[in-house]
PDB file of C-alpha atoms in Angstrom:
ATOM      1  CA  MET T   1     149.747 -57.071  96.979  1.00  0.00           C
ATOM      2  CA  VAL T   2     153.445 -56.673  96.228  1.00  0.00           C
ATOM      3  CA  ASP T   3     155.706 -59.686  96.738  1.00  0.00           C
ATOM      4  CA  PHE T   4     159.257 -59.117  98.024  1.00  0.00           C
ATOM      5  CA  ASN T   5     160.530 -62.416  96.563  1.00  0.00           C
ATOM      6  CA  THR T   6     159.168 -61.520  93.130  1.00  0.00           C
ATOM      7  CA  ALA T   7     160.946 -58.161  93.350  1.00  0.00           C
ATOM      8  CA  LEU T   8     164.225 -59.936  94.155  1.00  0.00           C
ATOM      9  CA  SER T   9     163.809 -62.352  91.234  1.00  0.00           C
ATOM     10  CA  ALA T  10     163.172 -59.414  88.900  1.00  0.00           C
ATOM     11  CA  SER T  11     166.202 -57.559  90.276  1.00  0.00           C
ATOM     12  CA  LEU T  12     168.508 -60.531  89.749  1.00  0.00           C
ATOM     13  CA  ALA T  13     167.182 -61.182  86.238  1.00  0.00           C
ATOM     14  CA  GLN T  14     167.581 -57.527  85.220  1.00  0.00           C
ATOM     15  CA  TYR T  15     171.080 -57.419  86.702  1.00  0.00           C
ATOM     16  CA  GLU T  16     172.207 -60.517  84.783  1.00  0.00           C
ATOM     17  CA  GLU T  17     170.590 -59.400  81.532  1.00  0.00           C
ATOM     18  CA  LEU T  18     172.254 -55.971  81.560  1.00  0.00           C
ATOM     19  CA  LEU T  19     175.653 -56.881  83.025  1.00  0.00           C
ATOM     20  CA  GLY T  20     176.049 -60.309  81.453  1.00  0.00           C
ATOM     21  CA  ARG T  21     176.829 -62.067  84.728  1.00  0.00           C
ATOM     22  CA  PRO T  22     174.806 -63.251  87.713  1.00  0.00           C
ATOM     23  CA  PHE T  23     174.929 -61.248  90.912  1.00  0.00           C
ATOM     24  CA  ALA T  24     177.149 -62.895  93.495  1.00  0.00           C
ATOM     25  CA  PRO T  25     176.915 -63.814  96.242  1.00  0.00           C
ATOM     26  CA  PHE T  26     173.265 -64.783  95.815  1.00  0.00           C
ATOM     27  CA  PRO T  27     171.367 -62.543  98.233  1.00  0.00           C
ATOM     28  CA  THR T  28     168.957 -63.705 100.880  1.00  0.00           C
ATOM     29  CA  ILE T  29     165.999 -61.556 101.869  1.00  0.00           C
ATOM     30  CA  GLU T  30     163.692 -61.271 104.834  1.00  0.00           C
ATOM     31  CA  THR T  31     160.759 -59.150 105.897  1.00  0.00           C
ATOM     32  CA  VAL T  32     160.927 -58.147 109.564  1.00  0.00           C
ATOM     33  CA  PRO T  33     157.651 -57.356 111.374  1.00  0.00           C
ATOM     34  CA  ASP T  34     158.089 -53.723 112.385  1.00  0.00           C
ATOM     35  CA  GLU T  35     155.847 -50.726 111.775  1.00  0.00           C
ATOM     36  CA  ALA T  36     158.876 -48.446 111.328  1.00  0.00           C
ATOM     37  CA  LEU T  37     160.159 -47.882 107.788  1.00  0.00           C
ATOM     38  CA  TRP T  38     163.679 -49.204 107.210  1.00  0.00           C
ATOM     39  CA  ALA T  39     165.873 -51.489 105.119  1.00  0.00           C
ATOM     40  CA  ARG T  40     169.343 -52.841 105.679  1.00  0.00           C
ATOM     41  CA  ALA T  41     171.982 -54.959 104.005  1.00  0.00           C
ATOM     42  CA  ASP T  42     174.360 -57.178 105.975  1.00  0.00           C
ATOM     43  CA  GLN T  43     177.392 -58.686 104.285  1.00  0.00           C
ATOM     44  CA  SER T  44     179.325 -61.715 105.462  1.00  0.00           C
ATOM     45  CA  ALA T  45     182.101 -63.646 103.759  1.00  0.00           C
ATOM     46  CA  ARG T  46     179.590 -65.737 101.829  1.00  0.00           C
ATOM     47  CA  ALA T  47     176.313 -63.879 101.697  1.00  0.00           C
ATOM     48  CA  LEU T  48     174.455 -60.609 101.344  1.00  0.00           C
ATOM     49  CA  ASN T  49     171.331 -60.497 103.468  1.00  0.00           C
ATOM     50  CA  ILE T  50     168.798 -57.789 102.654  1.00  0.00           C
ATOM     51  CA  ALA T  51     166.097 -57.123 105.224  1.00  0.00           C
ATOM     52  CA  VAL T  52     163.191 -54.705 105.061  1.00  0.00           C
ATOM     53  CA  SER T  53     160.569 -53.865 107.626  1.00  0.00           C
ATOM     54  CA  SER T  54     156.950 -54.744 107.027  1.00  0.00           C
ATOM     55  CA  GLY T  55     156.341 -51.031 107.596  1.00  0.00           C
ATOM     56  CA  LEU T  56     158.407 -50.159 104.542  1.00  0.00           C
ATOM     57  CA  ILE T  57     156.421 -52.466 102.290  1.00  0.00           C
ATOM     58  CA  ALA T  58     153.152 -51.144 103.730  1.00  0.00           C
ATOM     59  CA  SER T  59     154.290 -47.542 103.187  1.00  0.00           C
ATOM     60  CA  VAL T  60     155.265 -48.240  99.582  1.00  0.00           C
ATOM     61  CA  GLU T  61     151.915 -49.874  98.870  1.00  0.00           C
ATOM     62  CA  ALA T  62     149.988 -47.050 100.569  1.00  0.00           C
ATOM     63  CA  LEU T  63     151.844 -44.367  98.609  1.00  0.00           C
ATOM     64  CA  TRP T  64     151.087 -45.984  95.270  1.00  0.00           C
ATOM     65  CA  GLN T  65     147.491 -46.868  96.070  1.00  0.00           C
ATOM     66  CA  THR T  66     146.951 -43.171  96.736  1.00  0.00           C
ATOM     67  CA  SER T  67     149.006 -42.035  93.753  1.00  0.00           C
ATOM     68  CA  VAL T  68     147.410 -44.103  91.001  1.00  0.00           C
ATOM     69  CA  SER T  69     143.957 -42.786  91.879  1.00  0.00           C
ATOM     70  CA  ASP T  70     145.175 -39.222  91.320  1.00  0.00           C
ATOM     71  CA  PRO T  71     144.888 -37.921  87.719  1.00  0.00           C
ATOM     72  CA  TRP T  72     148.196 -36.002  87.920  1.00  0.00           C
ATOM     73  CA  LEU T  73     150.075 -39.224  87.175  1.00  0.00           C
ATOM     74  CA  ALA T  74     148.107 -40.001  84.031  1.00  0.00           C
ATOM     75  CA  ASP T  75     149.382 -39.128  80.579  1.00  0.00           C
ATOM     76  CA  ALA T  76     148.211 -35.755  79.323  1.00  0.00           C
ATOM     77  CA  ASN T  77     146.517 -37.475  76.377  1.00  0.00           C
ATOM     78  CA  ASP T  78     145.119 -40.460  78.261  1.00  0.00           C
ATOM     79  CA  ASP T  79     143.570 -40.420  81.730  1.00  0.00           C
ATOM     80  CA  SER T  80     144.136 -44.162  82.195  1.00  0.00           C
ATOM     81  CA  LEU T  81     147.437 -45.391  83.626  1.00  0.00           C
ATOM     82  CA  PRO T  82     149.175 -48.269  81.845  1.00  0.00           C
ATOM     83  CA  PHE T  83     150.344 -49.584  85.226  1.00  0.00           C
ATOM     84  CA  ASP T  84     148.607 -50.211  88.558  1.00  0.00           C
ATOM     85  CA  ALA T  85     149.631 -49.648  92.179  1.00  0.00           C
ATOM     86  CA  ASP T  86     151.192 -53.111  92.432  1.00  0.00           C
ATOM     87  CA  TRP T  87     153.406 -52.381  89.409  1.00  0.00           C
ATOM     88  CA  PHE T  88     154.684 -49.117  90.901  1.00  0.00           C
ATOM     89  CA  SER T  89     155.232 -50.765  94.300  1.00  0.00           C
ATOM     90  CA  HIS T  90     157.124 -53.601  92.604  1.00  0.00           C
ATOM     91  CA  VAL T  91     159.448 -51.226  90.727  1.00  0.00           C
ATOM     92  CA  SER T  92     160.061 -49.185  93.887  1.00  0.00           C
ATOM     93  CA  LEU T  93     161.174 -52.353  95.687  1.00  0.00           C
ATOM     94  CA  VAL T  94     163.241 -53.535  92.714  1.00  0.00           C
ATOM     95  CA  TRP T  95     165.142 -50.250  92.790  1.00  0.00           C
ATOM     96  CA  LEU T  96     165.678 -50.528  96.552  1.00  0.00           C
ATOM     97  CA  LEU T  97     167.040 -54.070  96.150  1.00  0.00           C
ATOM     98  CA  MET T  98     169.278 -52.948  93.276  1.00  0.00           C
ATOM     99  CA  HIS T  99     170.544 -50.127  95.487  1.00  0.00           C
ATOM    100  CA  GLU T 100     171.488 -52.564  98.273  1.00  0.00           C
ATOM    101  CA  MET T 101     173.091 -54.930  95.755  1.00  0.00           C
ATOM    102  CA  GLN T 102     175.184 -52.068  94.416  1.00  0.00           C
ATOM    103  CA  HIS T 103     176.561 -51.389  97.888  1.00  0.00           C
ATOM    104  CA  ALA T 104     178.005 -54.912  97.653  1.00  0.00           C
ATOM    105  CA  ASP T 105     179.069 -54.633  94.001  1.00  0.00           C
ATOM    106  CA  LEU T 106     180.908 -51.373  94.699  1.00  0.00           C
ATOM    107  CA  ASP T 107     182.563 -52.927  97.768  1.00  0.00           C
ATOM    108  CA  HIS T 108     181.206 -50.264 100.115  1.00  0.00           C
ATOM    109  CA  PHE T 109     181.183 -52.643 103.081  1.00  0.00           C
ATOM    110  CA  ALA T 110     184.930 -53.232 102.859  1.00  0.00           C
ATOM    111  CA  PHE T 111     185.586 -49.561 102.141  1.00  0.00           C
ATOM    112  CA  LEU T 112     183.747 -48.524 105.298  1.00  0.00           C
ATOM    113  CA  GLY T 113     185.035 -51.451 107.339  1.00  0.00           C
ATOM    114  CA  ARG T 114     181.477 -52.369 108.316  1.00  0.00           C
ATOM    115  CA  LYS T 115     179.201 -55.334 107.832  1.00  0.00           C
ATOM    116  CA  ARG T 116     175.948 -53.355 107.728  1.00  0.00           C
ATOM    117  CA  ILE T 117     174.574 -50.507 105.627  1.00  0.00           C
ATOM    118  CA  ALA T 118     171.074 -49.222 106.322  1.00  0.00           C
ATOM    119  CA  GLU T 119     168.407 -47.063 104.746  1.00  0.00           C
ATOM    120  CA  ALA T 120     166.828 -44.889 107.475  1.00  0.00           C
ATOM    121  CA  ASP T 121     168.786 -44.461 110.688  1.00  0.00           C
ATOM    122  CA  GLN T 122     165.914 -45.363 112.998  1.00  0.00           C
ATOM    123  CA  GLN T 123     166.048 -49.038 112.082  1.00  0.00           C
ATOM    124  CA  PRO T 124     167.207 -51.552 114.727  1.00  0.00           C
ATOM    125  CA  GLY T 125     170.902 -52.037 115.293  1.00  0.00           C
ATOM    126  CA  MET T 126     172.108 -48.775 113.787  1.00  0.00           C
ATOM    127  CA  GLY T 127     173.695 -47.261 116.866  1.00  0.00           C
ATOM    128  CA  LEU T 128     177.048 -45.509 116.929  1.00  0.00           C
ATOM    129  CA  LEU T 129     178.911 -48.794 117.279  1.00  0.00           C
ATOM    130  CA  SER T 130     177.472 -50.350 114.120  1.00  0.00           C
ATOM    131  CA  ARG T 131     178.244 -47.180 112.142  1.00  0.00           C
ATOM    132  CA  ALA T 132     181.852 -46.972 113.308  1.00  0.00           C
ATOM    133  CA  ALA T 133     184.507 -47.902 110.754  1.00  0.00           C
ATOM    134  CA  SER T 134     187.355 -50.322 111.351  1.00  0.00           C
ATOM    135  CA  SER T 135     190.664 -48.583 111.977  1.00  0.00           C
ATOM    136  CA  ALA T 136     192.103 -50.499 109.002  1.00  0.00           C
ATOM    137  CA  ALA T 137     189.287 -49.605 106.591  1.00  0.00           C
ATOM    138  CA  PRO T 138     190.206 -47.666 103.418  1.00  0.00           C
ATOM    139  CA  VAL T 139     187.853 -44.867 104.499  1.00  0.00           C
ATOM    140  CA  GLN T 140     190.464 -43.953 107.112  1.00  0.00           C
ATOM    141  CA  LYS T 141     192.594 -42.601 104.246  1.00  0.00           C
ATOM    142  CA  VAL T 142     189.997 -39.877 103.698  1.00  0.00           C
ATOM    143  CA  ARG T 143     190.732 -36.568 105.398  1.00  0.00           C
ATOM    144  CA  ARG T 144     189.010 -36.402 108.764  1.00  0.00           C
ATOM    145  CA  GLN T 145     187.087 -33.237 107.834  1.00  0.00           C
ATOM    146  CA  ASP T 146     185.671 -35.009 104.756  1.00  0.00           C
ATOM    147  CA  ARG T 147     184.551 -38.202 106.486  1.00  0.00           C
ATOM    148  CA  PRO T 148     181.037 -36.997 107.410  1.00  0.00           C
ATOM    149  CA  LEU T 149     180.378 -36.703 103.651  1.00  0.00           C
ATOM    150  CA  VAL T 150     181.666 -40.161 102.727  1.00  0.00           C
ATOM    151  CA  GLU T 151     178.441 -42.073 103.394  1.00  0.00           C
ATOM    152  CA  PRO T 152     176.255 -39.630 101.418  1.00  0.00           C
ATOM    153  CA  CYS T 153     178.704 -40.033  98.510  1.00  0.00           C
ATOM    154  CA  LEU T 154     178.508 -43.823  98.681  1.00  0.00           C
ATOM    155  CA  GLU T 155     174.713 -43.623  98.767  1.00  0.00           C
ATOM    156  CA  LEU T 156     174.762 -41.557  95.577  1.00  0.00           C
ATOM    157  CA  GLN T 157     177.120 -44.097  93.990  1.00  0.00           C
ATOM    158  CA  ALA T 158     174.714 -46.942  94.783  1.00  0.00           C
ATOM    159  CA  ASP T 159     171.792 -44.789  93.616  1.00  0.00           C
ATOM    160  CA  HIS T 160     173.535 -44.027  90.322  1.00  0.00           C
ATOM    161  CA  ASP T 161     174.196 -47.636  89.375  1.00  0.00           C
ATOM    162  CA  ALA T 162     170.778 -48.830  90.559  1.00  0.00           C
ATOM    163  CA  ILE T 163     169.130 -46.068  88.501  1.00  0.00           C
ATOM    164  CA  GLU T 164     170.949 -47.217  85.366  1.00  0.00           C
ATOM    165  CA  LEU T 165     169.876 -50.812  85.961  1.00  0.00           C
ATOM    166  CA  VAL T 166     166.214 -50.013  86.625  1.00  0.00           C
ATOM    167  CA  LEU T 167     165.681 -47.398  83.907  1.00  0.00           C
ATOM    168  CA  ASP T 168     167.576 -49.522  81.355  1.00  0.00           C
ATOM    169  CA  ALA T 169     168.604 -48.252  77.921  1.00  0.00           C
ATOM    170  CA  TYR T 170     166.937 -45.398  76.069  1.00  0.00           C
ATOM    171  CA  SER T 171     164.370 -46.202  73.419  1.00  0.00           C
ATOM    172  CA  PRO T 172     161.880 -43.807  71.802  1.00  0.00           C
ATOM    173  CA  ASP T 173     159.284 -46.564  72.216  1.00  0.00           C
ATOM    174  CA  ASP T 174     159.694 -46.646  76.000  1.00  0.00           C
ATOM    175  CA  TRP T 175     158.965 -43.058  77.020  1.00  0.00           C
ATOM    176  CA  PRO T 176     155.935 -43.857  79.226  1.00  0.00           C
ATOM    177  CA  ALA T 177     157.818 -46.702  80.940  1.00  0.00           C
ATOM    178  CA  ILE T 178     160.839 -44.446  81.557  1.00  0.00           C
ATOM    179  CA  ARG T 179     158.604 -41.840  83.163  1.00  0.00           C
ATOM    180  CA  TYR T 180     156.772 -44.297  85.393  1.00  0.00           C
ATOM    181  CA  ARG T 181     159.909 -46.207  86.421  1.00  0.00           C
ATOM    182  CA  THR T 182     161.437 -42.854  87.350  1.00  0.00           C
ATOM    183  CA  ALA T 183     158.366 -42.020  89.434  1.00  0.00           C
ATOM    184  CA  ALA T 184     158.677 -45.363  91.233  1.00  0.00           C
ATOM    185  CA  VAL T 185     162.309 -44.591  92.095  1.00  0.00           C
ATOM    186  CA  SER T 186     161.447 -41.044  93.206  1.00  0.00           C
ATOM    187  CA  GLY T 187     158.727 -42.421  95.465  1.00  0.00           C
ATOM    188  CA  MET T 188     161.165 -44.715  97.260  1.00  0.00           C
ATOM    189  CA  MET T 189     163.673 -41.871  97.672  1.00  0.00           C
ATOM    190  CA  VAL T 190     160.942 -39.736  99.231  1.00  0.00           C
ATOM    191  CA  LEU T 191     159.888 -42.494 101.643  1.00  0.00           C
ATOM    192  CA  ILE T 192     163.477 -43.095 102.791  1.00  0.00           C
ATOM    193  CA  GLU T 193     163.851 -39.434 103.727  1.00  0.00           C
ATOM    194  CA  THR T 194     160.536 -39.335 105.570  1.00  0.00           C
ATOM    195  CA  ALA T 195     161.755 -42.264 107.680  1.00  0.00           C
ATOM    196  CA  GLU T 196     165.279 -41.093 108.428  1.00  0.00           C
ATOM    197  CA  GLN T 197     165.634 -39.369 111.769  1.00  0.00           C
ATOM    198  CA  VAL T 198     168.926 -37.572 112.306  1.00  0.00           C
ATOM    199  CA  SER T 199     169.974 -37.169 115.920  1.00  0.00           C
ATOM    200  CA  GLU T 200     171.150 -33.728 116.955  1.00  0.00           C
ATOM    201  CA  GLY T 201     174.877 -33.378 116.338  1.00  0.00           C
ATOM    202  CA  MET T 202     175.039 -36.530 114.171  1.00  0.00           C
ATOM    203  CA  PRO T 203     176.036 -36.242 110.503  1.00  0.00           C
ATOM    204  CA  ARG T 204     173.500 -37.420 107.927  1.00  0.00           C
ATOM    205  CA  SER T 205     174.316 -40.844 106.524  1.00  0.00           C
ATOM    206  CA  HIS T 206     172.199 -40.171 103.426  1.00  0.00           C
ATOM    207  CA  PRO T 207     171.905 -37.270 101.015  1.00  0.00           C
ATOM    208  CA  LYS T 208     168.645 -35.359 100.894  1.00  0.00           C
ATOM    209  CA  ALA T 209     165.876 -36.920  98.813  1.00  0.00           C
ATOM    210  CA  ALA T 210     166.032 -33.793  96.637  1.00  0.00           C
ATOM    211  CA  THR T 211     169.719 -34.483  95.956  1.00  0.00           C
ATOM    212  CA  ARG T 212     169.014 -38.087  95.032  1.00  0.00           C
ATOM    213  CA  ILE T 213     166.174 -36.981  92.744  1.00  0.00           C
ATOM    214  CA  PHE T 214     168.457 -34.299  91.267  1.00  0.00           C
ATOM    215  CA  GLN T 215     170.907 -37.032  90.245  1.00  0.00           C
ATOM    216  CA  LEU T 216     168.049 -39.262  89.054  1.00  0.00           C
ATOM    217  CA  LEU T 217     166.572 -36.621  86.763  1.00  0.00           C
ATOM    218  CA  GLY T 218     170.040 -35.645  85.567  1.00  0.00           C
ATOM    219  CA  HIS T 219     170.322 -39.201  84.280  1.00  0.00           C
ATOM    220  CA  VAL T 220     166.841 -39.088  82.748  1.00  0.00           C
ATOM    221  CA  MET T 221     167.654 -35.809  80.992  1.00  0.00           C
ATOM    222  CA  GLU T 222     170.748 -37.369  79.400  1.00  0.00           C
ATOM    223  CA  MET T 223     169.147 -40.686  78.390  1.00  0.00           C
ATOM    224  CA  PRO T 224     168.581 -39.804  74.701  1.00  0.00           C
ATOM    225  CA  THR T 225     172.290 -38.983  74.311  1.00  0.00           C
ATOM    226  CA  ILE T 226     173.724 -41.934  76.265  1.00  0.00           C
ATOM    227  CA  PRO T 227     173.793 -44.375  73.287  1.00  0.00           C
ATOM    228  CA  ALA T 228     175.854 -41.818  71.332  1.00  0.00           C
ATOM    229  CA  MET T 229     178.180 -41.373  74.313  1.00  0.00           C
ATOM    230  CA  MET T 230     178.700 -45.134  74.526  1.00  0.00           C
ATOM    231  CA  LYS T 231     179.494 -45.373  70.809  1.00  0.00           C
ATOM    232  CA  ALA T 232     182.106 -42.649  71.205  1.00  0.00           C
ATOM    233  CA  GLN T 233     183.666 -44.511  74.136  1.00  0.00           C
ATOM    234  CA  LEU T 234     183.828 -47.736  72.126  1.00  0.00           C
ATOM    235  CA  ARG T 235     185.672 -45.826  69.401  1.00  0.00           C
ATOM    236  CA  GLY T 236     188.053 -44.444  72.010  1.00  0.00           C
ATOM    237  CA  GLU T 237     186.877 -40.909  71.284  1.00  0.00           C
ATOM    238  CA  THR T 238     186.023 -38.116  73.713  1.00  0.00           C
ATOM    239  CA  THR T 239     183.558 -36.315  71.434  1.00  0.00           C
ATOM    240  CA  ILE T 240     180.171 -37.520  70.249  1.00  0.00           C
ATOM    241  CA  ASP T 241     179.464 -37.930  66.543  1.00  0.00           C
ATOM    242  CA  PRO T 242     176.379 -35.744  65.877  1.00  0.00           C
ATOM    243  CA  GLU T 243     175.130 -38.430  63.498  1.00  0.00           C
ATOM    244  CA  ASP T 244     174.705 -40.779  66.467  1.00  0.00           C
ATOM    245  CA  LEU T 245     172.401 -38.397  68.341  1.00  0.00           C
ATOM    246  CA  PRO T 246     168.601 -38.383  68.110  1.00  0.00           C
ATOM    247  CA  SER T 247     167.184 -35.435  66.203  1.00  0.00           C
ATOM    248  CA  ASP T 248     166.773 -32.131  68.027  1.00  0.00           C
ATOM    249  CA  GLU T 249     163.024 -32.582  67.631  1.00  0.00           C
ATOM    250  CA  GLU T 250     163.124 -35.979  69.378  1.00  0.00           C
ATOM    251  CA  GLN T 251     165.259 -34.616  72.211  1.00  0.00           C
ATOM    252  CA  ARG T 252     162.890 -31.675  72.737  1.00  0.00           C
ATOM    253  CA  ALA T 253     159.876 -33.991  72.677  1.00  0.00           C
ATOM    254  CA  PHE T 254     161.516 -36.273  75.257  1.00  0.00           C
ATOM    255  CA  ALA T 255     162.194 -33.309  77.530  1.00  0.00           C
ATOM    256  CA  THR T 256     158.556 -32.216  77.278  1.00  0.00           C
ATOM    257  CA  SER T 257     156.957 -35.666  77.498  1.00  0.00           C
ATOM    258  CA  VAL T 258     159.281 -37.369  79.991  1.00  0.00           C
ATOM    259  CA  THR T 259     161.866 -35.242  81.812  1.00  0.00           C
ATOM    260  CA  LEU T 260     159.541 -32.402  82.799  1.00  0.00           C
ATOM    261  CA  PRO T 261     156.726 -34.729  83.945  1.00  0.00           C
ATOM    262  CA  CYS T 262     159.307 -36.699  85.988  1.00  0.00           C
ATOM    263  CA  TYR T 263     160.121 -33.533  87.928  1.00  0.00           C
ATOM    264  CA  ARG T 264     156.429 -32.778  88.491  1.00  0.00           C
ATOM    265  CA  ASP T 265     155.831 -36.384  89.560  1.00  0.00           C
ATOM    266  CA  ALA T 266     158.594 -36.118  92.186  1.00  0.00           C
ATOM    267  CA  VAL T 267     157.170 -32.888  93.604  1.00  0.00           C
ATOM    268  CA  HIS T 268     153.669 -34.332  93.763  1.00  0.00           C
ATOM    269  CA  LEU T 269     154.855 -37.579  95.350  1.00  0.00           C
ATOM    270  CA  ALA T 270     156.655 -35.610  98.057  1.00  0.00           C
ATOM    271  CA  ARG T 271     153.463 -33.719  98.848  1.00  0.00           C
ATOM    272  CA  LEU T 272     151.350 -36.890  98.828  1.00  0.00           C
ATOM    273  CA  ALA T 273     153.807 -38.422 101.304  1.00  0.00           C
ATOM    274  CA  GLY T 274     153.415 -35.407 103.592  1.00  0.00           C
ATOM    275  CA  ALA T 275     156.971 -34.278 102.854  1.00  0.00           C
ATOM    276  CA  SER T 276     156.513 -30.720 101.624  1.00  0.00           C
ATOM    277  CA  ALA T 277     160.101 -29.974 102.728  1.00  0.00           C
ATOM    278  CA  ILE T 278     161.335 -32.294  99.962  1.00  0.00           C
ATOM    279  CA  ALA T 279     159.231 -30.430  97.400  1.00  0.00           C
ATOM    280  CA  ASP T 280     160.729 -27.176  98.694  1.00  0.00           C
ATOM    281  CA  ASP T 281     164.252 -28.630  98.414  1.00  0.00           C
ATOM    282  CA  LEU T 282     163.604 -29.562  94.785  1.00  0.00           C
ATOM    283  CA  GLY T 283     162.806 -25.933  94.051  1.00  0.00           C
ATOM    284  CA  ASP T 284     160.586 -24.472  91.381  1.00  0.00           C
ATOM    285  CA  GLU T 285     160.647 -25.849  87.852  1.00  0.00           C
ATOM    286  CA  ARG T 286     162.848 -23.158  86.320  1.00  0.00           C
ATOM    287  CA  SER T 287     165.418 -23.250  89.132  1.00  0.00           C
ATOM    288  CA  PHE T 288     165.589 -27.051  89.133  1.00  0.00           C
ATOM    289  CA  PHE T 289     166.305 -27.372  85.434  1.00  0.00           C
ATOM    290  CA  ASN T 290     168.697 -24.429  85.390  1.00  0.00           C
ATOM    291  CA  ASP T 291     170.630 -26.196  88.142  1.00  0.00           C
ATOM    292  CA  LEU T 292     170.647 -29.428  86.130  1.00  0.00           C
ATOM    293  CA  LYS T 293     172.110 -27.577  83.145  1.00  0.00           C
ATOM    294  CA  ILE T 294     174.864 -26.122  85.348  1.00  0.00           C
ATOM    295  CA  ALA T 295     175.600 -29.556  86.830  1.00  0.00           C
ATOM    296  CA  LYS T 296     175.815 -31.122  83.370  1.00  0.00           C
ATOM    297  CA  LEU T 297     178.640 -28.732  82.445  1.00  0.00           C
ATOM    298  CA  MET T 298     180.686 -29.924  85.472  1.00  0.00           C
ATOM    299  CA  ASP T 299     182.230 -26.457  85.720  1.00  0.00           C
ATOM    300  CA  VAL T 300     182.986 -25.956  89.418  1.00  0.00           C
ATOM    301  CA  ASP T 301     183.291 -22.207  88.885  1.00  0.00           C
ATOM    302  CA  GLN T 302     179.547 -22.170  88.151  1.00  0.00           C
ATOM    303  CA  PHE T 303     178.538 -24.270  91.169  1.00  0.00           C
ATOM    304  CA  PRO T 304     178.023 -21.173  93.374  1.00  0.00           C
ATOM    305  CA  SER T 305     175.176 -20.289  90.972  1.00  0.00           C
ATOM    306  CA  LEU T 306     173.186 -23.375  92.005  1.00  0.00           C
ATOM    307  CA  VAL T 307     170.076 -22.325  93.928  1.00  0.00           C
ATOM    308  CA  THR T 308     168.140 -25.500  94.797  1.00  0.00           C
ATOM    309  CA  ALA T 309     168.947 -27.448  97.968  1.00  0.00           C
ATOM    310  CA  GLY T 310     169.343 -30.639  95.944  1.00  0.00           C
ATOM    311  CA  GLY T 311     171.705 -29.035  93.457  1.00  0.00           C
ATOM    312  CA  GLN T 312     173.760 -27.412  96.186  1.00  0.00           C
ATOM    313  CA  GLU T 313     174.205 -30.635  98.153  1.00  0.00           C
ATOM    314  CA  TRP T 314     175.090 -32.506  94.959  1.00  0.00           C
ATOM    315  CA  ALA T 315     177.797 -29.916  94.247  1.00  0.00           C
ATOM    316  CA  SER T 316     179.141 -30.237  97.800  1.00  0.00           C
ATOM    317  CA  LEU T 317     179.629 -33.977  97.265  1.00  0.00           C
ATOM    318  CA  VAL T 318     180.805 -34.262  93.657  1.00  0.00           C
ATOM    319  CA  ALA T 319     184.492 -33.398  94.174  1.00  0.00           C
ATOM    320  CA  LEU T 320     184.872 -35.726  97.154  1.00  0.00           C
ATOM    321  CA  ASN T 321     182.996 -38.457  95.304  1.00  0.00           C
ATOM    322  CA  ASP T 322     185.516 -38.247  92.463  1.00  0.00           C
ATOM    323  CA  ARG T 323     188.355 -38.702  94.965  1.00  0.00           C
ATOM    324  CA  LEU T 324     186.531 -41.613  96.588  1.00  0.00           C
ATOM    325  CA  LEU T 325     186.029 -43.350  93.240  1.00  0.00           C
ATOM    326  CA  ARG T 326     189.772 -43.150  92.667  1.00  0.00           C
ATOM    327  CA  LEU T 327     190.511 -44.414  96.162  1.00  0.00           C
ATOM    328  CA  GLN T 328     188.056 -47.268  95.568  1.00  0.00           C
ATOM    329  CA  GLY T 329     189.793 -48.103  92.280  1.00  0.00           C
ATOM    330  CA  LEU T 330     186.587 -47.522  90.305  1.00  0.00           C
ATOM    331  CA  ILE T 331     188.050 -44.916  87.921  1.00  0.00           C
TER     332      ILE T 331
END
């Protein structure tokens, strides 16, 4: 049985360990009896309140109870999992809490001029009024035609930082943990999409699960090179010293043992959750990883070559997201 309070304690401890400061304001949490699947964060002058439905927790537990009994998730060389359903459920909730905390850290509430941000539009209180921005909010500086894409961009921002916090730093000793943490995050992304119901004529407030997983696996793919990137940044250099990189053999082994299984895990989780459309959006293996390689180059002239739904939506958001980060004062 997963415990929401334990997940919050783990989230706060991980946040402080990696960022060197406690999260503030200290969040409060509540579980609301409701069979629907939703989560929300409400910010006031002094507090961040994170609420999740009992249906969300039940759905997370059900997904992982089914998943851990399926041999696809086991290591190719060992049919026993190092973690149980409670562990996966716990990590899924930790990532969700980190995601909500990042909305506060990145000042998304003030940017949107709203006090509430929600995961899954069917949850209580998310009518048109609660989604409307204040006329004085910074988001009003965004061109009107771009505003329907603002919320998906902010969701990807919160995803990105929460992913970094949950997956932690690269270590060759942590490959199984990286894979299984990634699966836990993918599972939550899948469940959020299965819950979100978009009314006809209303813009999506969240990117597709395939787009979120595309960004997630883009981070996983780069993990072996991130320590070298950080060393270059500390030296004030724009190029990586090849001596700081893992060997080509290690990078290839990581791709085979971690990155590729992470993609297969995401596809299988989508199908287990009854969301074959998400698996279709991810695309076949070759197309998905070709798209990731194109995205890594950040060459907009090549973006028309992207073929997966996740890659295409990511490309449609990346330029606006860069402008938003500047408007937010984050770069």
